Amino acid sequence: MSKASSKCETDTLLGESSGDIGQSLELSYNSFFSTRNCIAYAGMVGYFLAYSSRIILSVAINAMVVQIPETNAVNENCPLHHNSTAELIPGHLEKGTFNWTVKEQGYVLSSFFYGSGLTQFPSGIIASKFGGKLSFAIGVVGTGICTFLTPTFAFIGVYELCALRFLMGILQGLVFTSMNHLMGVWVPEFERSFYSALVGGAADIGNIFSPIIAGYLCSLDFMHGWPLIFYLHGLISLGWLSVWWRVASDTPSSHPRILEAEMTYITNNTAQSTTRTPFPWKRALTNGPVLALIVAQSCSNWINIGVMLLLSPYISRVLNYDLSANGIFSCLPWLCSSSMILVFSSLTDLLRKKRIVSTGVARKVNQSVGSFLPAVLFILAAHSGCNTSTTILLFTLGMVCFAATFSGYHCNHLDLAPNYAGILFAVCNQFAVLPGIMLPNFVTYYTQNNVHSPELWQNVFYLLGGISSIGGVIYLLFGSGERQKWSYETEIETENEYQVLKLEKS
């Protein structure tokens, strides 16, 4: 990232010294290291670190806790795919550090989402008031520090660790809202799908590589193995801060190294409010397209968090695969999904720019693909029995289709109210964090009689498919791609008031 920052300065200096506006304009559009691209790259790493902090504990906890496997803990209708039978021996103890109960482990894993749910509304206001640069940095680095301290708090006690994870959730509530606020300022109209997908897709990369890295470090004997992943994550977060502070800025006009041509291009194609105006809560929350977006984002997150939390246990408990094969199979859907995010977004922005489809149609088509097709494919996967290849293929195809939502609801906040994109994202995400809290309880309810029963797991995927489809229908009927009247009217009214005061003083 330091090389990227250096290159950003070099491009700027070259553009300024040449005096050729046409050349500068070309650099601002096409340079790999244009200013807005550099911010996006640093934002991607921030997203990667934020999502990794969620994932690594769910992997490391298997090495942290002494495991006493169940007798005959398999689905007897499917063949075994374990490399050893150690985990099937009654009373066999797996190595671990803590004697936490299953309920205590659940508290540790879910405490993050309770904290995250508290800060969605405040995070939007904070980003709007203090700027996205600072609030994004606090969210990412604060999360990294909490991650670094995780081993220390784990040795202190399980409930102290829950408190730390709760704090981590509060801090991470700033991350996604702040970046959305920055994109509202920095991203031109016909690049919204691409940049939203580019930065947001880094979350999938975190889902792919973090479990692999965490699994390897947990297998080491040095320092018990599992603390290493938390220390590594924390140190990388601190290193990231130095890069972010150098390349990011709250607005194009305040960036010290941006090309004038790029700044002009951005300001002419984004909603740049000259004054800070209060968010019109009543008008926004009674607006049909905003309500449809809230529903769509919430329902889509049931698919996203559902696959994140459920695919690995399903492969292990129903298909009888051990952790090594489980990790590979669990990564495949995310790997294919992340590769398709930019395909959907680039195609969407191209069609919008050429006026082949309107923004509203593009958003609704993408959201429909990402809502209805995964619902069908996941249910089919749950009915595929012990055919592992078919099951993984269907889950993977479902996540490939889900990638279209990054060009659907995920960037729709920028369409409806680009000058309030951060706050609007926070409003929507306040409801979208609920699956992380509720889904583990639903899984326990549906599978409590037998966690290895494919028939009981089918009910879980019916739930995910049904909720996703409801969100797709609501958005299809009431969603919009047009900037809403309550957004630009507030901006115009404030600007008019400013002009009146200026005339009176003169």
Coordinates of N, CA and C in Angstrom, one line a residue, residues 190-191 193-194 343-357:
F190 N -21.9 7.5 -12.5 CA -21.9 6.2 -13.3 C -20.8 5.3 -12.9
E191 N -20.2 5.5 -11.7 CA -19.2 4.6 -11.2 C -19.6 4.0 -9.9
S193 N -21.8 1.6 -8.9 CA -21.9 0.1 -8.8 C -20.5 -0.4 -8.7
F194 N -19.6 0.1 -9.5 CA -18.2 -0.5 -9.6 C -17.5 -0.3 -8.2
V343 N -17.8 -8.2 -12.1 CA -18.4 -8.5 -13.4 C -19.8 -7.9 -13.5
F344 N -20.6 -8.1 -12.4 CA -22.0 -7.6 -12.4 C -21.9 -6.0 -12.3
S345 N -21.0 -5.5 -11.5 CA -21.0 -4.0 -11.3 C -20.5 -3.3 -12.5
S346 N -19.5 -3.9 -13.2 CA -18.9 -3.2 -14.4 C -20.0 -3.2 -15.5
L347 N -20.7 -4.3 -15.7 CA -21.7 -4.4 -16.7 C -22.9 -3.5 -16.4
T348 N -23.2 -3.4 -15.1 CA -24.3 -2.5 -14.7 C -24.0 -1.0 -15.0
D349 N -22.8 -0.6 -14.6 CA -22.4 0.8 -14.9 C -22.3 1.1 -16.4
L350 N -21.8 0.1 -17.1 CA -21.7 0.3 -18.6 C -23.1 0.5 -19.2
L351 N -24.1 -0.3 -18.8 CA -25.4 -0.2 -19.4 C -26.1 1.1 -18.9
R352 N -25.8 1.5 -17.7 CA -26.4 2.8 -17.2 C -25.8 4.0 -18.0
K353 N -24.4 3.9 -18.1 CA -23.7 5.0 -18.8 C -24.2 5.2 -20.2
K354 N -24.4 4.1 -20.9 CA -24.9 4.1 -22.3 C -26.4 4.3 -22.5
R355 N -27.1 4.5 -21.3 CA -28.5 4.8 -21.3 C -29.3 3.6 -21.9
I356 N -28.7 2.4 -21.8 CA -29.5 1.2 -22.3 C -30.6 0.9 -21.3
V357 N -30.2 1.0 -20.0 CA -31.2 0.8 -18.9 C -31.1 1.9 -17.9

